mmCIF file of C-alpha atoms in Angstrom:
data_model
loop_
_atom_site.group_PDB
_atom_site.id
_atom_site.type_symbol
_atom_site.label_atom_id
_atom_site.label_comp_id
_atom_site.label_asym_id
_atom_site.label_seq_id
_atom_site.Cartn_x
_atom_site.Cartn_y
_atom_site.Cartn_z
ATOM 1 C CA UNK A 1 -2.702 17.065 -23.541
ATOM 2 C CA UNK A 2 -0.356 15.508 -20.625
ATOM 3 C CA UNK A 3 -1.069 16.266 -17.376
ATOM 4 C CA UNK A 4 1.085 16.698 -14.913
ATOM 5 C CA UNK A 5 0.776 15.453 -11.055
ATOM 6 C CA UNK A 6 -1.268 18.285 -9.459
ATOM 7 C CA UNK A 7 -3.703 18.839 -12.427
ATOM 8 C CA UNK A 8 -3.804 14.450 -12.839
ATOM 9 C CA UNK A 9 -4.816 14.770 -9.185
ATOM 10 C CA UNK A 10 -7.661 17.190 -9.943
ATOM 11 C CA UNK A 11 -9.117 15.045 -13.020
ATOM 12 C CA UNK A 12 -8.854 12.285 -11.183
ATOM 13 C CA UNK A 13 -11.190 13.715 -8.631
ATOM 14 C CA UNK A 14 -13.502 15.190 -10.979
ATOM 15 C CA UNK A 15 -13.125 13.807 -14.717
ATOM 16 C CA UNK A 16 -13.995 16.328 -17.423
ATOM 17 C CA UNK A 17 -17.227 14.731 -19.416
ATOM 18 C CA UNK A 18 -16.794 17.570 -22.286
ATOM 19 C CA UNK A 19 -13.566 15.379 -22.968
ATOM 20 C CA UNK A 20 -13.184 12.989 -25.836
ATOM 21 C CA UNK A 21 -10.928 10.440 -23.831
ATOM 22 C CA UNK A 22 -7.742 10.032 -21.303
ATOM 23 C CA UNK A 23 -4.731 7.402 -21.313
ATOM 24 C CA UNK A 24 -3.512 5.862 -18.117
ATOM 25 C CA UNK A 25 -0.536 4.510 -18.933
ATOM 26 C CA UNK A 26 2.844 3.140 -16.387
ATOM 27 C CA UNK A 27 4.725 -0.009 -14.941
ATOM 28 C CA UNK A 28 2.397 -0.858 -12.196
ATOM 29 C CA UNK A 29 -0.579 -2.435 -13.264
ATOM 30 C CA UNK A 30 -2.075 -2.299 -9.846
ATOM 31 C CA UNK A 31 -1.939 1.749 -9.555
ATOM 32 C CA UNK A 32 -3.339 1.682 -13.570
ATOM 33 C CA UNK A 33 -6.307 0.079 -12.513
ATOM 34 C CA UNK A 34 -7.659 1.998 -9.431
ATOM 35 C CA UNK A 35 -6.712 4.866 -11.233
ATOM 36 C CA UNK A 36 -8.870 3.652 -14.105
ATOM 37 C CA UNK A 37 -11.982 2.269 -11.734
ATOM 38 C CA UNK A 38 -11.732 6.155 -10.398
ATOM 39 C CA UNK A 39 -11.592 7.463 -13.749
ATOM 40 C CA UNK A 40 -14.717 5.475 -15.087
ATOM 41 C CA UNK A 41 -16.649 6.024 -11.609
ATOM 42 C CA UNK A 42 -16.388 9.384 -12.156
ATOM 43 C CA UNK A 43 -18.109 9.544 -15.573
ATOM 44 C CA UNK A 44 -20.934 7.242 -15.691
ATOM 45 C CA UNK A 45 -21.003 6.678 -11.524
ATOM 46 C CA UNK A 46 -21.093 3.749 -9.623
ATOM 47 C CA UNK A 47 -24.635 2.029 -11.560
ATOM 48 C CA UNK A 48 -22.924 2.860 -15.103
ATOM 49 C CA UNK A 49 -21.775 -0.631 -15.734
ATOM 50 C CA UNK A 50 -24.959 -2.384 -14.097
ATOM 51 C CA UNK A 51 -26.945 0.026 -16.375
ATOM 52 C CA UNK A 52 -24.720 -0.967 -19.439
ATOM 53 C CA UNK A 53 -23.477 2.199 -20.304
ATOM 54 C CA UNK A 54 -19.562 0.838 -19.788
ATOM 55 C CA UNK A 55 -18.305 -1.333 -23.293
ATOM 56 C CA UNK A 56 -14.794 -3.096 -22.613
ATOM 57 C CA UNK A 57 -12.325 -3.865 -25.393
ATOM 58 C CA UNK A 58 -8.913 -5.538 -24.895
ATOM 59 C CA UNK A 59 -6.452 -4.272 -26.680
ATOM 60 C CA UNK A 60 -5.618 -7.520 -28.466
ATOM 61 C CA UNK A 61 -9.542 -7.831 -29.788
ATOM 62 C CA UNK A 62 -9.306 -4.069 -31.176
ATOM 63 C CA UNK A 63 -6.275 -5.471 -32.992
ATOM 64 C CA UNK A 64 -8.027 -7.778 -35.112
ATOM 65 C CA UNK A 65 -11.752 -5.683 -35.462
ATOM 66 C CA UNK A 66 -10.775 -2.159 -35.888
ATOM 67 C CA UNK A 67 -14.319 -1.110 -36.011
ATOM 68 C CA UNK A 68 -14.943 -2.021 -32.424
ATOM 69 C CA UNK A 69 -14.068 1.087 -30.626
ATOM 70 C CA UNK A 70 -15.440 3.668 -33.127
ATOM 71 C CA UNK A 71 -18.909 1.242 -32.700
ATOM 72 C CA UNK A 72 -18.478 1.772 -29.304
ATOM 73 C CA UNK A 73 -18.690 5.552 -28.584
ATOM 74 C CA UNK A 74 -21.248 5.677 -31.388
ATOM 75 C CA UNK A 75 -23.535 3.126 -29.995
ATOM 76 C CA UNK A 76 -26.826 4.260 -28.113
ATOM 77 C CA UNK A 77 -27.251 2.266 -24.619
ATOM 78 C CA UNK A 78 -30.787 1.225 -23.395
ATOM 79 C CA UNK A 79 -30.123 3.215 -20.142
ATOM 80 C CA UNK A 80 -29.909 6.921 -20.031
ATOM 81 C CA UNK A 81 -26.800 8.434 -18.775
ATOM 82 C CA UNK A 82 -22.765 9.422 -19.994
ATOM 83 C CA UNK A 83 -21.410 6.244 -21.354
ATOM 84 C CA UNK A 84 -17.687 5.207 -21.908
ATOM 85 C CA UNK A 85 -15.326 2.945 -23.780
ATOM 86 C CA UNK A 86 -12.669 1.592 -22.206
ATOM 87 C CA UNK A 87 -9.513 -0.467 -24.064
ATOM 88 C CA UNK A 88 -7.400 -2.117 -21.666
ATOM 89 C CA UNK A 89 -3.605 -3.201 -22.736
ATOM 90 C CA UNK A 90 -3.258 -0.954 -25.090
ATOM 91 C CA UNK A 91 0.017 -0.788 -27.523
ATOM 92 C CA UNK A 92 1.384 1.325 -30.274
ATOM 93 C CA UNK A 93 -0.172 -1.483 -32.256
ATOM 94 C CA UNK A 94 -3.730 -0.287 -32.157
ATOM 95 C CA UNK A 95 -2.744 3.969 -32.133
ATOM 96 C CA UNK A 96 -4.024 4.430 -35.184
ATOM 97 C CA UNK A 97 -7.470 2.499 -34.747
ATOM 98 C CA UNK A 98 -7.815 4.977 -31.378
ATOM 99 C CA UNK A 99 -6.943 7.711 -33.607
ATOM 100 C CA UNK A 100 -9.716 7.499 -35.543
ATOM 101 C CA UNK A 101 -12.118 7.136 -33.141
ATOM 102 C CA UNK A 102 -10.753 9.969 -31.031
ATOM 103 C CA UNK A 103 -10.775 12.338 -33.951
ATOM 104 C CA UNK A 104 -14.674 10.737 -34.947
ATOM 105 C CA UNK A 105 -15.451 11.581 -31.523
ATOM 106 C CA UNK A 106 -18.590 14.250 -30.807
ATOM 107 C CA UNK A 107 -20.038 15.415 -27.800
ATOM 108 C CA UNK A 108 -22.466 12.788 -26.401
ATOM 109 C CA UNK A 109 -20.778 10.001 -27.315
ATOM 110 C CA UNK A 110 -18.635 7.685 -25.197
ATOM 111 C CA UNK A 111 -16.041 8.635 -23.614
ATOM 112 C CA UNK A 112 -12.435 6.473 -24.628
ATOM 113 C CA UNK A 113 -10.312 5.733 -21.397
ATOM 114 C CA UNK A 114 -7.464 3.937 -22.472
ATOM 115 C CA UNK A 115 -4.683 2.160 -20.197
ATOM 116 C CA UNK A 116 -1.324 0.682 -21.719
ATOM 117 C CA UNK A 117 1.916 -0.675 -19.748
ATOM 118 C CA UNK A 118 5.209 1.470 -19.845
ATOM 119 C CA UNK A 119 5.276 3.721 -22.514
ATOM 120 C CA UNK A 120 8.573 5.469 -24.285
ATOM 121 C CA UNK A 121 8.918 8.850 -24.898
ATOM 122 C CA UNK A 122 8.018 8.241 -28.520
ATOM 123 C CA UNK A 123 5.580 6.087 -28.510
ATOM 124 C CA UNK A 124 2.690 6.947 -31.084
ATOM 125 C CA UNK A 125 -0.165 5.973 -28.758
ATOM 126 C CA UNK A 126 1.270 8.365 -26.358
ATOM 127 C CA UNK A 127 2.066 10.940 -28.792
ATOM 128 C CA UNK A 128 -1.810 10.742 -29.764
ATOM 129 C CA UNK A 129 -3.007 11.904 -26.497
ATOM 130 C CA UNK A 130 -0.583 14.290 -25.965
ATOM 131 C CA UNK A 131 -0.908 15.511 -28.850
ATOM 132 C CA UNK A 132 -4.789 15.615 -28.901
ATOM 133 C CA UNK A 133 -6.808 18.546 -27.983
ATOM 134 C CA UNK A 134 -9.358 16.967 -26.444
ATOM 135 C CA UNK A 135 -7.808 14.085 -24.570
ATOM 136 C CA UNK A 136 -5.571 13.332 -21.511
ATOM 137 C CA UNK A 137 -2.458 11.667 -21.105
ATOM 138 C CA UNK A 138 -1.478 10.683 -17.496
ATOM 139 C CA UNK A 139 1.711 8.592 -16.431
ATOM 140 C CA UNK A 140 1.024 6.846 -13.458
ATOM 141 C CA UNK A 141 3.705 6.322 -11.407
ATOM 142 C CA UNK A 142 4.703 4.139 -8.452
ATOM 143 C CA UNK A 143 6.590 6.913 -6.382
ATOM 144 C CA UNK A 144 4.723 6.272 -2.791
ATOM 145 C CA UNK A 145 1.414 8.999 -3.168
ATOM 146 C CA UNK A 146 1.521 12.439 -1.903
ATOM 147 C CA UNK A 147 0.321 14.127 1.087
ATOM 148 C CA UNK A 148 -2.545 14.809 -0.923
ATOM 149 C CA UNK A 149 -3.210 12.274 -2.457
ATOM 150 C CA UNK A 150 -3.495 10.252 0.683
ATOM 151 C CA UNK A 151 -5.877 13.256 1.839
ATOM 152 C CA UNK A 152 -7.513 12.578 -1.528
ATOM 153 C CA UNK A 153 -8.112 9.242 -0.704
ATOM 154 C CA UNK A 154 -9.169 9.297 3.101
ATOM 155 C CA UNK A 155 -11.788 11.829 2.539
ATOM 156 C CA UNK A 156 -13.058 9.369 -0.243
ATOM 157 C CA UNK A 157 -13.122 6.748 2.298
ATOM 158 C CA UNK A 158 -15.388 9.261 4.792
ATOM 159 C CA UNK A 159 -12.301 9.678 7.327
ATOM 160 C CA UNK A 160 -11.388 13.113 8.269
ATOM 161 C CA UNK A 161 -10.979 14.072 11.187
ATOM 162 C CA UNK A 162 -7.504 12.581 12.302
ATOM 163 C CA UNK A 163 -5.228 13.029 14.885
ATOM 164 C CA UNK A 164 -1.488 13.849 13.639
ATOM 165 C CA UNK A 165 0.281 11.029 15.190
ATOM 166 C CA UNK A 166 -1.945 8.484 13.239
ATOM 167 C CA UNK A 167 -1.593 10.782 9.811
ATOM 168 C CA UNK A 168 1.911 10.126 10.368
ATOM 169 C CA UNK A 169 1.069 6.628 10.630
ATOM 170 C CA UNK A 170 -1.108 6.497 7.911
ATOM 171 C CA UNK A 171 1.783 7.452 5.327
ATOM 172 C CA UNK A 172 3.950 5.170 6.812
ATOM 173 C CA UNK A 173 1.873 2.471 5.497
ATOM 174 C CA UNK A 174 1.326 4.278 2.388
ATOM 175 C CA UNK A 175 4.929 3.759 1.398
ATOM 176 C CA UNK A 176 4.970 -0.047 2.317
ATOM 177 C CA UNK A 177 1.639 -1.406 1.298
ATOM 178 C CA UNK A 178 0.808 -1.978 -2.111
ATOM 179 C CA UNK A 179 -2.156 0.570 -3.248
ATOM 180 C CA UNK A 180 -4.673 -1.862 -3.370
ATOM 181 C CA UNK A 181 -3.831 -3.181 0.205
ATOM 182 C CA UNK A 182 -3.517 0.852 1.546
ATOM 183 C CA UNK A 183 -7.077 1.583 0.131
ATOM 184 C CA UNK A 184 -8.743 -1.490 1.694
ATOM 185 C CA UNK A 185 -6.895 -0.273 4.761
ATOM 186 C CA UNK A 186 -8.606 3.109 4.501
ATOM 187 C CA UNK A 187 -11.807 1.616 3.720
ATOM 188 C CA UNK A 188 -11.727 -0.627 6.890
ATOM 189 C CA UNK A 189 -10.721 2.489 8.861
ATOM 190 C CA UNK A 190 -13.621 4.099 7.562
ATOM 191 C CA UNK A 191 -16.014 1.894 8.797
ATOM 192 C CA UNK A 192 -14.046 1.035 12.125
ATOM 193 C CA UNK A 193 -14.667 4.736 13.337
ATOM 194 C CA UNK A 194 -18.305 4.897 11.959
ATOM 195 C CA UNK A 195 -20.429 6.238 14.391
ATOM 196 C CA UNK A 196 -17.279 7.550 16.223
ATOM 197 C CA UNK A 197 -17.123 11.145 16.472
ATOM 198 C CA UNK A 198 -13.529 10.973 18.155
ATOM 199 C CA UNK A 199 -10.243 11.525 16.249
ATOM 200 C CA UNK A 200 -8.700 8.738 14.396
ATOM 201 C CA UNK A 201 -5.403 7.374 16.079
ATOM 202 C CA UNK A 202 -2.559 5.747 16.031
ATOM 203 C CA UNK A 203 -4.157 2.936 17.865
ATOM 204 C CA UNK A 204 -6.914 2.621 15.360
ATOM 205 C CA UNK A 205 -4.382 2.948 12.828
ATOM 206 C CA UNK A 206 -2.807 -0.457 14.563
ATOM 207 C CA UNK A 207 -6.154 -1.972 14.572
ATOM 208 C CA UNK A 208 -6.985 -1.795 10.966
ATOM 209 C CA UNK A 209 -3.244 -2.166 9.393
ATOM 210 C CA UNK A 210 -2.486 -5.314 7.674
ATOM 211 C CA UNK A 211 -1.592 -7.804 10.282
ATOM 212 C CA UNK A 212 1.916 -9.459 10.382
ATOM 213 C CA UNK A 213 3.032 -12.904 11.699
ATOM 214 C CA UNK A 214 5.326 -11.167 14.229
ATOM 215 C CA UNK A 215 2.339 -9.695 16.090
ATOM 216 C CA UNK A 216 1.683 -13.813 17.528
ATOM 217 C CA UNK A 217 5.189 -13.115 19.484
ATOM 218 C CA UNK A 218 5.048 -9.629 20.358
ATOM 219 C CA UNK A 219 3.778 -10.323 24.140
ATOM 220 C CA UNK A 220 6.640 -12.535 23.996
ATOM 221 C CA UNK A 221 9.444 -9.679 22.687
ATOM 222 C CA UNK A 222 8.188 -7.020 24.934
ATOM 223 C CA UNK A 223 8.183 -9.621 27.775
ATOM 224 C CA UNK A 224 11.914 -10.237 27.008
ATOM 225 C CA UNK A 225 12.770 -6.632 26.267
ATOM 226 C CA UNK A 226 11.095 -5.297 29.543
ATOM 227 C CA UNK A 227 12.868 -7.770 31.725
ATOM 228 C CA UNK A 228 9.837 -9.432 33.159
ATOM 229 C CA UNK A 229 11.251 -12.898 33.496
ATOM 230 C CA UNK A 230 9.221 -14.522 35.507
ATOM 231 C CA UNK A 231 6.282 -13.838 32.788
ATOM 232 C CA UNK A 232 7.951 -15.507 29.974
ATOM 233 C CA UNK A 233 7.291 -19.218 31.061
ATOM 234 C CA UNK A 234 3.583 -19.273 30.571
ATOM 235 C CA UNK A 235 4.122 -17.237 27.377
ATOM 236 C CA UNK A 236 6.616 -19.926 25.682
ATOM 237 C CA UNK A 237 4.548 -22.770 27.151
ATOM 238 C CA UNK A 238 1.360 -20.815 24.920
ATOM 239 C CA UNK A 239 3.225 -20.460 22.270
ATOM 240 C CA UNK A 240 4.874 -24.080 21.675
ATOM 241 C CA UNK A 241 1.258 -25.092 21.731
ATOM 242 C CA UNK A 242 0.380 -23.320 18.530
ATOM 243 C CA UNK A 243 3.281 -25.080 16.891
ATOM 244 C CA UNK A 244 5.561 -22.230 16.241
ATOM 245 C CA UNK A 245 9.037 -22.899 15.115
ATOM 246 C CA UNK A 246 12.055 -22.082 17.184
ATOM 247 C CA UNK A 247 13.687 -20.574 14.017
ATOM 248 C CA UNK A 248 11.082 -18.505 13.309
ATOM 249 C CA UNK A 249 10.981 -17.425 17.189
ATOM 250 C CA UNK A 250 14.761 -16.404 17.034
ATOM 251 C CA UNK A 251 14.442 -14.292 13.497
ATOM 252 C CA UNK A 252 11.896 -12.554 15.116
ATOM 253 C CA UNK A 253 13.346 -12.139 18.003
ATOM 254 C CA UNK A 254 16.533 -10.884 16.201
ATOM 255 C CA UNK A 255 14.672 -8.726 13.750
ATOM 256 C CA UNK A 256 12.805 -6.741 17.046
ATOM 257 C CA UNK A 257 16.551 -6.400 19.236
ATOM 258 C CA UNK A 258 17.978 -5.152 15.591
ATOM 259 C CA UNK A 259 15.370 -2.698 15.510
ATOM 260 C CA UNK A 260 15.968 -1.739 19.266
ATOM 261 C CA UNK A 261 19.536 -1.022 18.031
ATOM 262 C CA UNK A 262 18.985 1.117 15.384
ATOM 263 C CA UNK A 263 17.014 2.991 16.940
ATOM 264 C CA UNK A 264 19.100 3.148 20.310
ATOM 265 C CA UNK A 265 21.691 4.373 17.882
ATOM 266 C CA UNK A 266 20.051 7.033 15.875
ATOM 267 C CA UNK A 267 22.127 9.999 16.567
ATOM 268 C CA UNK A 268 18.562 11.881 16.985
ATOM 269 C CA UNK A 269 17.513 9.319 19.551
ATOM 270 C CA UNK A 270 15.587 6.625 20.414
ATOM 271 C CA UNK A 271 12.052 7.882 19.102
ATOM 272 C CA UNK A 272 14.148 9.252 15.877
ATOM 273 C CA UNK A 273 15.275 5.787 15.377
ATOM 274 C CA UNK A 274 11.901 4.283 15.997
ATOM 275 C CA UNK A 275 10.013 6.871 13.510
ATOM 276 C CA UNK A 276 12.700 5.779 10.840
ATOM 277 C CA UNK A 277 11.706 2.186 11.493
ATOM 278 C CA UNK A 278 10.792 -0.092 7.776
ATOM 279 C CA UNK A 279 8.524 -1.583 7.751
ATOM 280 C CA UNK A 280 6.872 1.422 9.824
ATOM 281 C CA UNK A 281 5.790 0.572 13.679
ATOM 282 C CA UNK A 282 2.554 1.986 15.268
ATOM 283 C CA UNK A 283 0.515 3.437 18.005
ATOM 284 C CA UNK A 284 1.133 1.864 21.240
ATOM 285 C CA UNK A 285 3.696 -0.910 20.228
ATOM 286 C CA UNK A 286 5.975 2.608 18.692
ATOM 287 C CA UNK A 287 5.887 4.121 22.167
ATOM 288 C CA UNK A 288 6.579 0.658 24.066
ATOM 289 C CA UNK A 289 9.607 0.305 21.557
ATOM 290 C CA UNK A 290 10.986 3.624 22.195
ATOM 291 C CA UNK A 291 11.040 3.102 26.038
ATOM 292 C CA UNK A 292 12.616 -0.368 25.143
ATOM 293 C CA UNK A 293 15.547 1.175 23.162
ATOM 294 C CA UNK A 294 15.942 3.808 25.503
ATOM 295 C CA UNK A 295 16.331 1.562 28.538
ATOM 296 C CA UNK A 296 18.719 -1.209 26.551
ATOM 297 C CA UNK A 297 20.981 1.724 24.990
ATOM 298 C CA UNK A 298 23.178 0.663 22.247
ATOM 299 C CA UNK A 299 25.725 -1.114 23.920
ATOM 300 C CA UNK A 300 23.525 -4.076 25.987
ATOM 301 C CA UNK A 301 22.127 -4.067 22.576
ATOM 302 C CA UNK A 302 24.890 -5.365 20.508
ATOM 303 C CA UNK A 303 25.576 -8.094 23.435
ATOM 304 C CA UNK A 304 21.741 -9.378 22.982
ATOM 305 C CA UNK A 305 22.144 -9.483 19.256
ATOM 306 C CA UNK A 306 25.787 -11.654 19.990
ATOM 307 C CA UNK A 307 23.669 -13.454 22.230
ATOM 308 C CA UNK A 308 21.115 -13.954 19.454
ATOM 309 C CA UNK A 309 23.425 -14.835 16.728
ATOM 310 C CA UNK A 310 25.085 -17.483 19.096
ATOM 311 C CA UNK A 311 21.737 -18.901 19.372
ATOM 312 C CA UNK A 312 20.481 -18.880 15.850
ATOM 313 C CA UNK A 313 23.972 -20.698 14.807
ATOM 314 C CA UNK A 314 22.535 -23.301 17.273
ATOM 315 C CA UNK A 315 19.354 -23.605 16.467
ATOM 316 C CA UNK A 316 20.853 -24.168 12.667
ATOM 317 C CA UNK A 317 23.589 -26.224 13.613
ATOM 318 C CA UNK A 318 23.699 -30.157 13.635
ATOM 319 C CA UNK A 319 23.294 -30.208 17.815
ATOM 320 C CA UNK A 320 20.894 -32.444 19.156
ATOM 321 C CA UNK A 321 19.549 -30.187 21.869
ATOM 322 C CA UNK A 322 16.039 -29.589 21.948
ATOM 323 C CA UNK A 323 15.466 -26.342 20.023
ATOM 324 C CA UNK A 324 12.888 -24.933 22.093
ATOM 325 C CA UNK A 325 15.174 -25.481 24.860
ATOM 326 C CA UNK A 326 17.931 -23.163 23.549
ATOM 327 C CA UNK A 327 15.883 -20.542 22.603
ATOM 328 C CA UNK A 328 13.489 -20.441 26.030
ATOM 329 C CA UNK A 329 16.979 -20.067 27.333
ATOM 330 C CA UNK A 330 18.703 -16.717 25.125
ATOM 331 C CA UNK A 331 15.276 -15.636 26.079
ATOM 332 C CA UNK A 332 15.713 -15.726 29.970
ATOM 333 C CA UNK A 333 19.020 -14.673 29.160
ATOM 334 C CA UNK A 334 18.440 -11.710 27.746
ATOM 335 C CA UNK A 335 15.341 -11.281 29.947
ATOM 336 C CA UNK A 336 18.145 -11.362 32.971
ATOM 337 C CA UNK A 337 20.431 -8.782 30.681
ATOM 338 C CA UNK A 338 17.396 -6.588 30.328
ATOM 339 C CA UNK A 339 17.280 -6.088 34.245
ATOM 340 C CA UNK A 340 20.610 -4.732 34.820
ATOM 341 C CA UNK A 341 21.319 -1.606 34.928
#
């Protein structure tokens, strides 16, 4: 039987044990296997493989010993409990070996959870489980997850109560991070608001999300892009200790005034342009942009990102000026261009 996205969601939550098996198959590896940890959680729990009760076969070893799988779901653990058999890399290869044992298969015994790669529209091992009364077949996509889904996985993690500026957050990131990375990112939010009866937000979103080598500079950017001159002496003097590179300074530098831009130019605004932002921007540092863009406006923009290109051909160039030098000084420059009105 295939199931589609909304009923997928629902096993996934709660896997049928009256089944004889499921496939998990897609391109992403990654999504495959928390899919499959959820999947194999859900039968046997989180002690099932501690207590034995989980047998795994690669697909390759199933190959050459057909009689592993069937021995598998037949087999009586030491342990008490649902049991399951999982084959991992699956191919057409070994579809008729899982036939058999999916068409052997009675109530009590193991249950087969199966994940394979890409699989065509014809493929027999996909056939087999879509074809199969008493199985599952589930393509796993990597489309960024659903409002749901995210909901899905957040009350999982014990979060729920959340205010709607950090949801919004929150599925920012899911469409950027990798799922592995967004569920450790759920699980630290989890335990960063334990004890906290207060809504999540988009500052504790900030707090847990995965951190980035631009934050080291952003006191530096919003220094610049405020206008605050006479604050950005100490801050380069800080920074050239920890041995940051001027290059590096002025992409950054470039990539935060391009954002300013867009945004500046977004023909819904300057918090339109922000919320559009990639990678997303959050909490506190989204509003501070915002005000930034607003105050610039687009056209002072475009002459700090000429100003910034200048400099980065500099920096790049053959010149023997001290690097550092030339970029403290775009910096005080457009510090100075920030101030004008």
């Amino acid at each position: 039987m295939k199931l589609a996205a909304r009923d997928a969601l629902s096993y996934f939550a709660k896997p049928d044990p009256g089944k004889a098996g499921v496939l998990l198959y897609g391109p992403d590896a990654m999504r495959i296997a928390l899919r499959r940890q959820e999947v194999i959680e859900g039968l046997i729990g989180q002690q099932g493989e501690e207590e034995m009760r989980l047998t795994r076969i690669a697909g390759g070893e199933l190959r050459k010993d057909k009689t592993l799988l069937l021995d598998a779901i037949k087999e009586q653990g030491f342990f008490p409990g649902p049991r399951v058999a999982f084959v991992e890399d699956a191919t057409d290869q070994i579809s008729d070996t899982v036939k058999d044992a999916l068409f052997d298969w009675r109530e009590g015994d193991a249950q087969i959870v199966v994940t394979a790669g890409q699989l065509k529209a014809t493929s027999k091992l996909r056939k087999l489980f879509e074809g199969h009364p008493s199985a599952y077949a589930i393509a796993i996509y990597t489309d960024p997850p659903s409002r749901a889904e995210i909901e899905a996985t957040l009350g999982k993690a014990g979060v729920s109560n959340i205010s709607r500026e950090a949801m919004t957050d929150i599925e920012a990131l899911a469409r950027v991070l990798d799922p592995g990375d967004f569920r450790q990112t759920l699980d630290k939010l989890a335990l960063y608001k334990m004890g906290d009866p207060g809504p999540v937000t988009s500052e504790d979103v900030q707090n847990c999300a995965p951190a980035t080598t631009e934050a080291e500079v952003d006191d530096v950017l919003n220094v610049v892009a405020e206008g605050l001159a006479n604050e950005l002496g100490p801050l380069m003097v800080k920074l050239s200790g920890q041995g940051i590179d001027p290059v590096a300074l002025s992409i950054f530098t470039m990539r935060h005034f391009r954002s300013l831009h867009a945004a500046a130019s977004h023909p819904n605004g300057a918090a339109a342009g922000i919320a559009a932002a990639r990678p997303p921007i959050f909490g506190p540092r989204r509003d501070r942009m915002t005000r930034q863009a607003s105050n610039w406006g687009m056209y002072k923009l475009e002459t700090a990102l000429g100003i910034l290109t200048d400099t980065d051909l500099t920096l790049r160039s053959a010149s023997r000026a001290p690097t550092m030098a030339v970029m403290e000084r775009a910096l005080i420059r457009l510090a100075m261009l920030a101030q004008r009105r």
